[in-house]
PDB file of C-alpha atoms and ligand atoms in Angstrom:
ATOM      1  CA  UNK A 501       0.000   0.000   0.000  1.00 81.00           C
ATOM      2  CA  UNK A 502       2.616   2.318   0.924  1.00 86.00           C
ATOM      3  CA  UNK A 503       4.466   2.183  -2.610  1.00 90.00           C
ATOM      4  CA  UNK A 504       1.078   2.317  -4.190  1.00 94.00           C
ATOM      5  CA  UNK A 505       0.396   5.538  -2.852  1.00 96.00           C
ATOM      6  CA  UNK A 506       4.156   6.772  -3.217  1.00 96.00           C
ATOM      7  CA  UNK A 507       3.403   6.632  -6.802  1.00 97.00           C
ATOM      8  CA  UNK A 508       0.280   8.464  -6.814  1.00 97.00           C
ATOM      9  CA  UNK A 509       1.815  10.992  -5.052  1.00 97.00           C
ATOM     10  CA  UNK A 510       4.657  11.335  -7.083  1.00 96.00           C
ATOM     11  CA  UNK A 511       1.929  11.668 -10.395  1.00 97.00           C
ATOM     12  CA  UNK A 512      -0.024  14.080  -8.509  1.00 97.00           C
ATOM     13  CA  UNK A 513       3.342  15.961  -6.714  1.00 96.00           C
ATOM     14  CA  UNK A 514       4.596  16.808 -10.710  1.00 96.00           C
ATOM     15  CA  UNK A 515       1.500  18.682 -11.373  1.00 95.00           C
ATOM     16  CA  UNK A 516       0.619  20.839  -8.129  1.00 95.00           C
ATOM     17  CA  UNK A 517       2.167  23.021  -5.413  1.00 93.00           C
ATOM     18  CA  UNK A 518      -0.645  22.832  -3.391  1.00 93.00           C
ATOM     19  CA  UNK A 519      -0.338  21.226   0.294  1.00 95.00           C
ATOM     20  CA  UNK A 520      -4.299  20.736   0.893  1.00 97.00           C
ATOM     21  CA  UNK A 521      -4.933  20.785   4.714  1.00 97.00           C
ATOM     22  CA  UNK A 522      -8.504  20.143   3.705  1.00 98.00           C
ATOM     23  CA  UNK A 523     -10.252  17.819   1.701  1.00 98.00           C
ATOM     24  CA  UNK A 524     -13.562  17.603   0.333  1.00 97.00           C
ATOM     25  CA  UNK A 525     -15.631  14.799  -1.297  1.00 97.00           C
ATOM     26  CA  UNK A 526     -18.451  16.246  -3.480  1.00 94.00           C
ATOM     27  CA  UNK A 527     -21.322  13.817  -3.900  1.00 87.00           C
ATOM     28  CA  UNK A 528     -23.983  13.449  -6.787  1.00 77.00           C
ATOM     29  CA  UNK A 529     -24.840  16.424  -8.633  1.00 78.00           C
ATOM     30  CA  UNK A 530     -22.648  18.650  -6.460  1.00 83.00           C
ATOM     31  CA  UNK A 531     -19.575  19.004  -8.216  1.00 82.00           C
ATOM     32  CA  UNK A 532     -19.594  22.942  -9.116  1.00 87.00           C
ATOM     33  CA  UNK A 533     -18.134  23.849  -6.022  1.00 93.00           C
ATOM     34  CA  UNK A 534     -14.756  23.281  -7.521  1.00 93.00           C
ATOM     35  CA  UNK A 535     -15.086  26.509  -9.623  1.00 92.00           C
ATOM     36  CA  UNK A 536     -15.074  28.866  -6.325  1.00 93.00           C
ATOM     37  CA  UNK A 537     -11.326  27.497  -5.852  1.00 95.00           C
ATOM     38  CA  UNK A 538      -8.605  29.935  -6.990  1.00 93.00           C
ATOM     39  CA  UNK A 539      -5.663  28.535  -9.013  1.00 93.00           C
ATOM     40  CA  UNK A 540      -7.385  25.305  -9.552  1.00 94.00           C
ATOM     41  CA  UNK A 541      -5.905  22.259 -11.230  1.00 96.00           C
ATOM     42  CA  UNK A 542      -7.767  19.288 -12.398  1.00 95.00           C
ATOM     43  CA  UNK A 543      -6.366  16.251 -12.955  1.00 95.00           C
ATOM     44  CA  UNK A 544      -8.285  13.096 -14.196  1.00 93.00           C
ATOM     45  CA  UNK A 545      -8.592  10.382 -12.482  1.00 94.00           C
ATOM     46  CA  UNK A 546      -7.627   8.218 -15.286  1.00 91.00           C
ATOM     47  CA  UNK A 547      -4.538  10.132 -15.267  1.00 94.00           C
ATOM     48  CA  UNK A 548      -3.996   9.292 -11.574  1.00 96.00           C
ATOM     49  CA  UNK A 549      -2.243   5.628 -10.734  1.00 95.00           C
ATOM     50  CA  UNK A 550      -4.775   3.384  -9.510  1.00 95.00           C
ATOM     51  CA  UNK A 551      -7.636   5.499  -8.957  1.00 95.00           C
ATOM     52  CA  UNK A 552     -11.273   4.164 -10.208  1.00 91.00           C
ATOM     53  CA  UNK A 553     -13.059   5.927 -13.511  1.00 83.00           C
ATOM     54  CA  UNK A 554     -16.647   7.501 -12.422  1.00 82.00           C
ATOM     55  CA  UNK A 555     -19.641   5.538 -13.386  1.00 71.00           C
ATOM     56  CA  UNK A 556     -22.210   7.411 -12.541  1.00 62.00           C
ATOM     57  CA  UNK A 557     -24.182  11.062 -14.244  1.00 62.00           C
ATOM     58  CA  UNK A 558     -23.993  14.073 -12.203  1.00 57.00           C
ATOM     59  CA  UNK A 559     -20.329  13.098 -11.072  1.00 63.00           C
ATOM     60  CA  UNK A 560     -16.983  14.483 -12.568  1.00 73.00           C
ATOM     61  CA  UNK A 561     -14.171  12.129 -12.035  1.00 91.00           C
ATOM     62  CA  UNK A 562     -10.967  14.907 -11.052  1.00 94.00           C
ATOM     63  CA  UNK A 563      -9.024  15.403  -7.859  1.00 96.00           C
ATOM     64  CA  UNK A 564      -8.941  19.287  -7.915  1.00 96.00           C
ATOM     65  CA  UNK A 565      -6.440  21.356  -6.240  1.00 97.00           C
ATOM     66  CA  UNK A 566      -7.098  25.528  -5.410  1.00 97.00           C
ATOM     67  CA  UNK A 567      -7.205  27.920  -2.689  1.00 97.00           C
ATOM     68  CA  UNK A 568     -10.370  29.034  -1.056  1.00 96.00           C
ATOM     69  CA  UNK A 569      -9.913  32.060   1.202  1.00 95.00           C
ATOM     70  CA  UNK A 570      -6.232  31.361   1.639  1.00 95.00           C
ATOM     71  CA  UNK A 571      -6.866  27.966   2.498  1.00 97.00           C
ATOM     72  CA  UNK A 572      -5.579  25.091   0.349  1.00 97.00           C
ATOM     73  CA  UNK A 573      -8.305  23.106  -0.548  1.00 98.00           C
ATOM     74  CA  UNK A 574      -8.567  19.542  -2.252  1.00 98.00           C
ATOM     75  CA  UNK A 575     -11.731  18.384  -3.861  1.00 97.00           C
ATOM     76  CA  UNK A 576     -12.420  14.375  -5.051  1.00 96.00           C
ATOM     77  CA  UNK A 577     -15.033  15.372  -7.329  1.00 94.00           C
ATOM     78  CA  UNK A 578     -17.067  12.616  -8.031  1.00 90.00           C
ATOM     79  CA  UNK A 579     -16.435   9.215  -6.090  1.00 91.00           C
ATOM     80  CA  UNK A 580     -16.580   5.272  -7.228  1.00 90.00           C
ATOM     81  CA  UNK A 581     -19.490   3.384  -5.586  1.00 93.00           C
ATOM     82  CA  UNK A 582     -19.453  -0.149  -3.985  1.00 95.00           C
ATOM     83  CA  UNK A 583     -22.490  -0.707  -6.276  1.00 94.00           C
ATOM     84  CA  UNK A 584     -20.140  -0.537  -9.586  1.00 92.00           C
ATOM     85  CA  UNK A 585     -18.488  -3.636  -8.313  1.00 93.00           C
ATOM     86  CA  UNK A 586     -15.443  -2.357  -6.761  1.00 95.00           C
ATOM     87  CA  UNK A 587     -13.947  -3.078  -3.231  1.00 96.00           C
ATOM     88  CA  UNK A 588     -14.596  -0.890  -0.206  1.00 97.00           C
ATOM     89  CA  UNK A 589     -10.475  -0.931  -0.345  1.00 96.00           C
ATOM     90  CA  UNK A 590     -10.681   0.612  -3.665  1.00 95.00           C
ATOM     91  CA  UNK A 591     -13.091   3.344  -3.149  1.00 95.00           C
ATOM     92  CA  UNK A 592     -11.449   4.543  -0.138  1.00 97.00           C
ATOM     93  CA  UNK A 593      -7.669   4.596  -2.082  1.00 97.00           C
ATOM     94  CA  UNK A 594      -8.174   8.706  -2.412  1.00 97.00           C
ATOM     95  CA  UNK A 595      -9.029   9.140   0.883  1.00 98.00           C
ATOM     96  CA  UNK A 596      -5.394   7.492   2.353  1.00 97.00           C
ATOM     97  CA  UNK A 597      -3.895   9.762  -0.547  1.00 98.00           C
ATOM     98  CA  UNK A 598      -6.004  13.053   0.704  1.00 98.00           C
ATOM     99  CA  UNK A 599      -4.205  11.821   4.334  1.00 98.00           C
ATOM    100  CA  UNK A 600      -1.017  11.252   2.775  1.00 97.00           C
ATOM    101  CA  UNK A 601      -1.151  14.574   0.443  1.00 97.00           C
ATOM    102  CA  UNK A 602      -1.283  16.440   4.674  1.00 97.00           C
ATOM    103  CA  UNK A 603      -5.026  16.845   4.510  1.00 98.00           C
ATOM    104  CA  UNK A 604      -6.387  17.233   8.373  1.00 98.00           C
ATOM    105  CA  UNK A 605      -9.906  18.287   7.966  1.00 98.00           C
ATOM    106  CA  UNK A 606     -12.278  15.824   5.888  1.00 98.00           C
ATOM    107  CA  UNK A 607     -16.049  16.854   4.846  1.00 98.00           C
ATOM    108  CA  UNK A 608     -17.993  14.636   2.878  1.00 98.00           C
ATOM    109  CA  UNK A 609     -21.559  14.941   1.375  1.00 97.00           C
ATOM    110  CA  UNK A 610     -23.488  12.953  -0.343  1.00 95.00           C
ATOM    111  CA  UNK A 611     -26.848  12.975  -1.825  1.00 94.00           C
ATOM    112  CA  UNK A 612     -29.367  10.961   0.568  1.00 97.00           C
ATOM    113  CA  UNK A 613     -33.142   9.845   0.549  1.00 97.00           C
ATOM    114  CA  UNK A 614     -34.884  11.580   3.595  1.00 98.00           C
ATOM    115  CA  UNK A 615     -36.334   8.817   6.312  1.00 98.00           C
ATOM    116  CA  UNK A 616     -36.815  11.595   8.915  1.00 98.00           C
ATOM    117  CA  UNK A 617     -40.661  13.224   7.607  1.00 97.00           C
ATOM    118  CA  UNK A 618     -39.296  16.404   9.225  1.00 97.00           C
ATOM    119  CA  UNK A 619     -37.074  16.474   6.067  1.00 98.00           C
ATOM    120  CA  UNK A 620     -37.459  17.719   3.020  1.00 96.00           C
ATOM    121  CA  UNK A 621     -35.821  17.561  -0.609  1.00 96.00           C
ATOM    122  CA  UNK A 622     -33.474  20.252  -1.207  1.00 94.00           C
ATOM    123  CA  UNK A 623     -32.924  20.273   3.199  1.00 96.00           C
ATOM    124  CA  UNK A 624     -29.612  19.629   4.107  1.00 96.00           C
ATOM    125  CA  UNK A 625     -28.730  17.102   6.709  1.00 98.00           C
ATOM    126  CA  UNK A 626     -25.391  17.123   8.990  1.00 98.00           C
ATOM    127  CA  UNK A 627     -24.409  14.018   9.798  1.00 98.00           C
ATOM    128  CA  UNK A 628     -24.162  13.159  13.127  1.00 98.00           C
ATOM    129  CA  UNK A 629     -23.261   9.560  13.675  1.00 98.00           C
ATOM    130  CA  UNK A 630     -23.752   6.847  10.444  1.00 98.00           C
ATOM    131  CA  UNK A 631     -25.414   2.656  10.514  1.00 98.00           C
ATOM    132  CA  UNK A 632     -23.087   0.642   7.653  1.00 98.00           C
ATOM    133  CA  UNK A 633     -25.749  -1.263   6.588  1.00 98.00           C
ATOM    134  CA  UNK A 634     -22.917  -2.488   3.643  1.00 97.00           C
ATOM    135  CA  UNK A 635     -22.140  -5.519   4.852  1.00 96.00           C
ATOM    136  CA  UNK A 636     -18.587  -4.387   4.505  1.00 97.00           C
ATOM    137  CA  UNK A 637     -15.756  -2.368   6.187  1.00 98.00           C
ATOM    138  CA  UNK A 638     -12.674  -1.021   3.893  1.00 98.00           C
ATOM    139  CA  UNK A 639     -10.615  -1.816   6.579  1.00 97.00           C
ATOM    140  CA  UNK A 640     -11.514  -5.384   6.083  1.00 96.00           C
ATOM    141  CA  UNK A 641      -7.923  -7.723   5.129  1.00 94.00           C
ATOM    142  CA  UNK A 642      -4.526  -8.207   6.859  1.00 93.00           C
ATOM    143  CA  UNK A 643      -3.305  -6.310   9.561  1.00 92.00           C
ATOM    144  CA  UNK A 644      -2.003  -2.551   8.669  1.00 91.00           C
ATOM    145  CA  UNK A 645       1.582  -2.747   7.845  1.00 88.00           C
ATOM    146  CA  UNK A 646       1.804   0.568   8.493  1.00 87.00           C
ATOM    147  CA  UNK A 647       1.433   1.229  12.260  1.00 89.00           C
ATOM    148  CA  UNK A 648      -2.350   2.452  11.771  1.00 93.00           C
ATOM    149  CA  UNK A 649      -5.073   0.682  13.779  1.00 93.00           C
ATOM    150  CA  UNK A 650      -7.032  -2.272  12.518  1.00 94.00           C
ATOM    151  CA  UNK A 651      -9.582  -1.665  15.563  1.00 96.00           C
ATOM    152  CA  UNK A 652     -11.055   1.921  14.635  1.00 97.00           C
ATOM    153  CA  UNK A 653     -12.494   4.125  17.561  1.00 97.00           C
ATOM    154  CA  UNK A 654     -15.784   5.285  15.621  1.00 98.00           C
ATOM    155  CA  UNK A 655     -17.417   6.568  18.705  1.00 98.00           C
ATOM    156  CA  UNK A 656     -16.709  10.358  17.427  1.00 97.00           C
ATOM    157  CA  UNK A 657     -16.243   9.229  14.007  1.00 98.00           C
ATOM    158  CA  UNK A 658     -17.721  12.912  12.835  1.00 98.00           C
ATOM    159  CA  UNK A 659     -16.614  15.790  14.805  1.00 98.00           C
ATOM    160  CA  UNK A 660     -18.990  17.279  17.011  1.00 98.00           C
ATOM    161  CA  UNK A 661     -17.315  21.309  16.886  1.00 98.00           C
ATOM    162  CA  UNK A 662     -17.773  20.899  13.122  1.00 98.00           C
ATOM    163  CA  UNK A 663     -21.059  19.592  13.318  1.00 98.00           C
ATOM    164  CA  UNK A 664     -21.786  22.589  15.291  1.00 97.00           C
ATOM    165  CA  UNK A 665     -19.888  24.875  12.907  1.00 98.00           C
ATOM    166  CA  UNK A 666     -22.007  23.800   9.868  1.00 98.00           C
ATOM    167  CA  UNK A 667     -25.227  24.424  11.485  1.00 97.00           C
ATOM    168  CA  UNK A 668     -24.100  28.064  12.028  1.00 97.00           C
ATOM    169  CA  UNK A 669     -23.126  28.634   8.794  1.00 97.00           C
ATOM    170  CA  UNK A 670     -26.369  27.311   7.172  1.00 96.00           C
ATOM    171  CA  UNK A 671     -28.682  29.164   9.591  1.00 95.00           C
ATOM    172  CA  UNK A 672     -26.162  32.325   8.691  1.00 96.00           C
ATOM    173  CA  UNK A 673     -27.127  31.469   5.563  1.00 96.00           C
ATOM    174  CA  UNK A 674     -30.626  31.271   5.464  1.00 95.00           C
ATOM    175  CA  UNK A 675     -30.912  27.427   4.889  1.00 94.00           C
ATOM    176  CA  UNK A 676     -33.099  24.479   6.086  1.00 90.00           C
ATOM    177  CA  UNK A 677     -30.525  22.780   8.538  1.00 95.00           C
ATOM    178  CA  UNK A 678     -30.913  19.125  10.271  1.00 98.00           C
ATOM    179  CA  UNK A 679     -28.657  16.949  11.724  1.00 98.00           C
ATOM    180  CA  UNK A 680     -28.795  13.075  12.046  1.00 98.00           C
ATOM    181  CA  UNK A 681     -28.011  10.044  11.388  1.00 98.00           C
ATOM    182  CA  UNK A 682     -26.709   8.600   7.780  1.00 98.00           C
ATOM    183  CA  UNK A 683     -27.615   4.602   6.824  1.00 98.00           C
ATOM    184  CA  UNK A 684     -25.888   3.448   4.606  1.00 98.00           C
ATOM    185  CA  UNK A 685     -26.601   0.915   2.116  1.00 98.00           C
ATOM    186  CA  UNK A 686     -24.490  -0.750  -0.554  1.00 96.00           C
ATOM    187  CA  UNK A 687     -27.272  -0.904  -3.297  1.00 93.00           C
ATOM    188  CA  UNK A 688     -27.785   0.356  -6.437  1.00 96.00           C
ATOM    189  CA  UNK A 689     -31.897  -0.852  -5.993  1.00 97.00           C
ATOM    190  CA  UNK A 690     -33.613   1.826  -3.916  1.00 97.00           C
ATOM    191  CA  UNK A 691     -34.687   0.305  -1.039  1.00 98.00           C
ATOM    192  CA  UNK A 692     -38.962  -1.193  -0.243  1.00 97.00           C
ATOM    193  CA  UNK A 693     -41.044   1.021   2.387  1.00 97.00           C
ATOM    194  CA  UNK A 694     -40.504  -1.714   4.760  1.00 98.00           C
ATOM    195  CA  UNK A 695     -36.681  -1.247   4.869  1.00 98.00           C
ATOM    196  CA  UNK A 696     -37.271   2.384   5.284  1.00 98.00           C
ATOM    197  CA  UNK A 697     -39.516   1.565   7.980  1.00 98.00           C
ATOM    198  CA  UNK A 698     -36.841  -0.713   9.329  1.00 98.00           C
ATOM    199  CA  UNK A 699     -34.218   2.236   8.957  1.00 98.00           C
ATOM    200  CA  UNK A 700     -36.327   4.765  10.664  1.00 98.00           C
ATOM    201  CA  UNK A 701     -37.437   1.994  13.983  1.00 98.00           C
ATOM    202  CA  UNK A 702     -33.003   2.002  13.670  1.00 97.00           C
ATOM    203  CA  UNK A 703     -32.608   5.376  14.392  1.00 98.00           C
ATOM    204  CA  UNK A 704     -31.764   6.544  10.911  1.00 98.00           C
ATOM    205  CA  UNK A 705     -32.399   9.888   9.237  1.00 98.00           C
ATOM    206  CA  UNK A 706     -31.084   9.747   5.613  1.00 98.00           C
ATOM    207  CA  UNK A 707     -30.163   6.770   3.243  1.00 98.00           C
ATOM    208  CA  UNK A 708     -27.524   6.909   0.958  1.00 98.00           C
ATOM    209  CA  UNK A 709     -25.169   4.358  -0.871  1.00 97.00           C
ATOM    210  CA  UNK A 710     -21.509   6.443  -0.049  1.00 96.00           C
ATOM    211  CA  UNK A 711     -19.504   8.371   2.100  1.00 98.00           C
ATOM    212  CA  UNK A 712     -19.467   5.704   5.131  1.00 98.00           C
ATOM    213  CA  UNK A 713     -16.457   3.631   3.536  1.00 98.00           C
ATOM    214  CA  UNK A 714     -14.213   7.127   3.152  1.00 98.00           C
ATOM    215  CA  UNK A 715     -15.343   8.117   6.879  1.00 98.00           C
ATOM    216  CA  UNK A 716     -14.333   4.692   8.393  1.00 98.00           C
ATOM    217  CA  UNK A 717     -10.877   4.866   6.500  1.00 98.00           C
ATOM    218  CA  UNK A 718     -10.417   8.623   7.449  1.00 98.00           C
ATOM    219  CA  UNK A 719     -11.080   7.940  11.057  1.00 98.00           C
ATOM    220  CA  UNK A 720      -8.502   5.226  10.657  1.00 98.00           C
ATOM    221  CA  UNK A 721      -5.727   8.065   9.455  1.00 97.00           C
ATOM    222  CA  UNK A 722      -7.050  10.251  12.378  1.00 97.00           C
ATOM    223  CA  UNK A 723      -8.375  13.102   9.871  1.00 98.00           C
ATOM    224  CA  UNK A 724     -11.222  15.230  11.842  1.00 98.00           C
ATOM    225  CA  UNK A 725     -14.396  14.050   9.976  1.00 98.00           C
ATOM    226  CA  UNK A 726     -17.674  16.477   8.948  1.00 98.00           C
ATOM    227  CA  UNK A 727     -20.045  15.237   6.481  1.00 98.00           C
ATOM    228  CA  UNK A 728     -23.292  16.791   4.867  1.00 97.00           C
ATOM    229  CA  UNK A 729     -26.291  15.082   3.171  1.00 97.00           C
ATOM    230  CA  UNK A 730     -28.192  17.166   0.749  1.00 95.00           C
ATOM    231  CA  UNK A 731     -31.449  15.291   1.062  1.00 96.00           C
ATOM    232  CA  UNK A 732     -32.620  15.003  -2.815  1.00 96.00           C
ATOM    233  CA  UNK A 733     -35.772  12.534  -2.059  1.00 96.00           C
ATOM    234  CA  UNK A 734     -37.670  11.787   0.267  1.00 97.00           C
ATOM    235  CA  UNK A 735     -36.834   7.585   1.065  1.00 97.00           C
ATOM    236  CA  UNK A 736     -39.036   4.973  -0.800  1.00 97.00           C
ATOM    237  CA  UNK A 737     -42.828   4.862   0.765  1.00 96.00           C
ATOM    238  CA  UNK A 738     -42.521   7.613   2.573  1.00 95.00           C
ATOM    239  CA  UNK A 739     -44.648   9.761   0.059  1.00 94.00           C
ATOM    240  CA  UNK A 740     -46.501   8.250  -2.421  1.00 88.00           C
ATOM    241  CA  UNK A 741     -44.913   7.749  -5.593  1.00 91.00           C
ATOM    242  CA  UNK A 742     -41.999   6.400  -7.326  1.00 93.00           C
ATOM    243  CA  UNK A 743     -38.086   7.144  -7.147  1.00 93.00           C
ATOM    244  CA  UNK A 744     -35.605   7.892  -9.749  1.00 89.00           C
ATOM    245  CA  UNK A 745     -32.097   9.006 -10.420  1.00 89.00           C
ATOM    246  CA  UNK A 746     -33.456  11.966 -12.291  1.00 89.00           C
ATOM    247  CA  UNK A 747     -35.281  13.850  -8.999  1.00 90.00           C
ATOM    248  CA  UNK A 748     -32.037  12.916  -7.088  1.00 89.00           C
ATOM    249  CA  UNK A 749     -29.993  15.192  -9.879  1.00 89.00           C
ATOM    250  CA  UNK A 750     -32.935  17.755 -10.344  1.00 91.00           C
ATOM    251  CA  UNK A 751     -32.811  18.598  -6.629  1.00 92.00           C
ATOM    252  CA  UNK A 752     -28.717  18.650  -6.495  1.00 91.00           C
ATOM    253  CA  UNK A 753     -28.837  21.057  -9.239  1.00 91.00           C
ATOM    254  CA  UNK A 754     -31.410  22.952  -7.888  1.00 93.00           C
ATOM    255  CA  UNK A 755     -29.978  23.609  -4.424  1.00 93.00           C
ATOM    256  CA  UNK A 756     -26.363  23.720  -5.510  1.00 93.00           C
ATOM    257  CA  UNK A 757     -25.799  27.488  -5.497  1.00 94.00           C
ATOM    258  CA  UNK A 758     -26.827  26.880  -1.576  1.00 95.00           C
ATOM    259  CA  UNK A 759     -24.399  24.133  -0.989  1.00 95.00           C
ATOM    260  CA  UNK A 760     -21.651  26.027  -2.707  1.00 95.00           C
ATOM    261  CA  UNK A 761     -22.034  28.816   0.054  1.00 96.00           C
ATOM    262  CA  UNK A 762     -22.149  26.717   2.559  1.00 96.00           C
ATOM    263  CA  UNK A 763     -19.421  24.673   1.728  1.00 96.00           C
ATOM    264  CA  UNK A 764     -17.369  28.410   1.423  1.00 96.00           C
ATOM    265  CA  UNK A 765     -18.979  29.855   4.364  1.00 97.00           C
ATOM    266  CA  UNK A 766     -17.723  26.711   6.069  1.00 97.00           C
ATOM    267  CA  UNK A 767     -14.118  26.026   5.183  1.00 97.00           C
ATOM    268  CA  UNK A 768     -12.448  29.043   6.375  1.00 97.00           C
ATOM    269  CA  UNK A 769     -13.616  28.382   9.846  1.00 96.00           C
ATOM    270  CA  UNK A 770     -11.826  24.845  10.038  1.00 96.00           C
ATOM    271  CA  UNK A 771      -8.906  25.286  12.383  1.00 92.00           C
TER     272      UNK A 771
HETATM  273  N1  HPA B1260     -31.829   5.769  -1.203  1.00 79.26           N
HETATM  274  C1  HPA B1260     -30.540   5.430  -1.304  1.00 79.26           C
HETATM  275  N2  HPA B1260     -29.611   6.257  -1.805  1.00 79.26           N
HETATM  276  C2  HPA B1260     -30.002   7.475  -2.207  1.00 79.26           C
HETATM  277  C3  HPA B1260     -31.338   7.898  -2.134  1.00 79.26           C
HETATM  278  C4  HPA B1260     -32.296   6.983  -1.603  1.00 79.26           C
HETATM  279  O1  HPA B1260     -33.497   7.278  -1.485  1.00 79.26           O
HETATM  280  N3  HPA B1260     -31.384   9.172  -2.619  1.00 79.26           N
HETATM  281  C5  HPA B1260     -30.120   9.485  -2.970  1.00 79.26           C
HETATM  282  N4  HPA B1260     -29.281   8.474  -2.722  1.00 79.26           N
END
């Protein structure tokens, strides 16, 4: 692992003189926030050793570098899903290179399906604590060979101060804030009413099929974790009609510009 990611550094090192301190994972549909960055580079993934092409619409597929208020910012725009077929080891290979590239502060959003019927699309949820409902753990395999823990603490897996912080900023903002708890399953179905019934009895908020894999990993590396659901849907049978990919998009699109602010508003502040 460690020469694996010597290598992608090395590929990425040639092209940037960037030294992110904080990374950010955009999730469906929410990949304009890149353009706010100042002296941004792109680079494709396919252009990056041994990171995974993007399979799905409404994500990008670049690691981004730029500066954001004079902070030094780097974006994994668009993320590979378990769903696709890959390993939970494999999807989680940019987040040890984020760690290894000096990043300290992690947030990660994702598009979600509201359970909570206080929610509604376009909302955004903090989220407070996750369920892996994947049947997996990207930690799974042979002992770490490189003095990081196999037995992850997840008890404050997402930080509570920057929870706390990205309330403010949405309320400063204007926007629909709620916090709680992210389940996540591996899909790609949508899930019956009676799961979302079962998620809700669980103690679950939002559903989504991300983000829990790179939080795990990043709690492993000891990065300070945030993460942000924009809720797109409300979860199957909780109103009566169908879902689809295309409301999921629509609503990332349409609450976007909001995002972006937040996700500016919201940055700076990170010690
Ligand atoms: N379920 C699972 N994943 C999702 C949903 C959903 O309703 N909406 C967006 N991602």
């Amino acid at each position: 692992m460690k020469e694996k990611i010597q290598e992608t550094l090395n590929v990425i090192r040639s092209q940037i003189t960037i030294r992110p301190s904080t990374g950010v994972i955009l999730g469906s549909g929410l990949g304009e926030f890149s353009s706010q960055l100042a002296s941004l580079v792109s680079i494709d993934y396919k252009d990056i050793p041994y990171f995974l092409p993007v399979g799905v619409q409404g994500h990008h597929g670049k690691l981004e570098f730029g500066i954001l208020d004079g902070v030094q910012v780097v974006v994994q725009n668009g993320r590979a899903h378990y769903y696709e077929g890959y390993t939970l080891q494999d999807i989680t290979y940019p987040t040890r290179v984020m760690a290894a590239l000096g990043v300290k502060n992690l947030i990660v959003t994702n598009a979600a399906g509201g359970v909570n019927k206080d929610f509604n699309p376009g909302d955004f949820m903090v989220i407070r604590d996750h369920i892996n409902l994947m049947g997996d753990s990207p930690l799974r395999g042979p002992i770490p060979q490189d003095g990081t823990p196999r037995f992850v603490d997840l008890s404050q897996a997402y930080d509570s101060k920057y929870s706390e912080l990205i309330i403010s900023c949405g309320k400063e903002l204007g926007l629909k804030m709620h916090q709680g708890v992210y389940v996540a399953v591996h899909g790609p179905n949508y899930e019956t009413p009676a799961e979302i019934r079962m998620f809700k009895t669980l103690g679950g908020d939002a559903v989504g099929m991300s983000t829990v894999p790179e939080v795990i990993v990043a709690n492993q590396l000891q990065l300070t974790v945030c993460g942000i659901s924009c809720i797109t849907n409300m979860a199957s049978g909780i109103l009566n009609k169908r879902l689809n990919h295309m409301e999921v998009i629509q609503t990332a699109a349409r609450v976007k510009q909001n995002f972006i602010q937040l996700l500016k508003k919201l940055i700076p502040l990170l010690p």
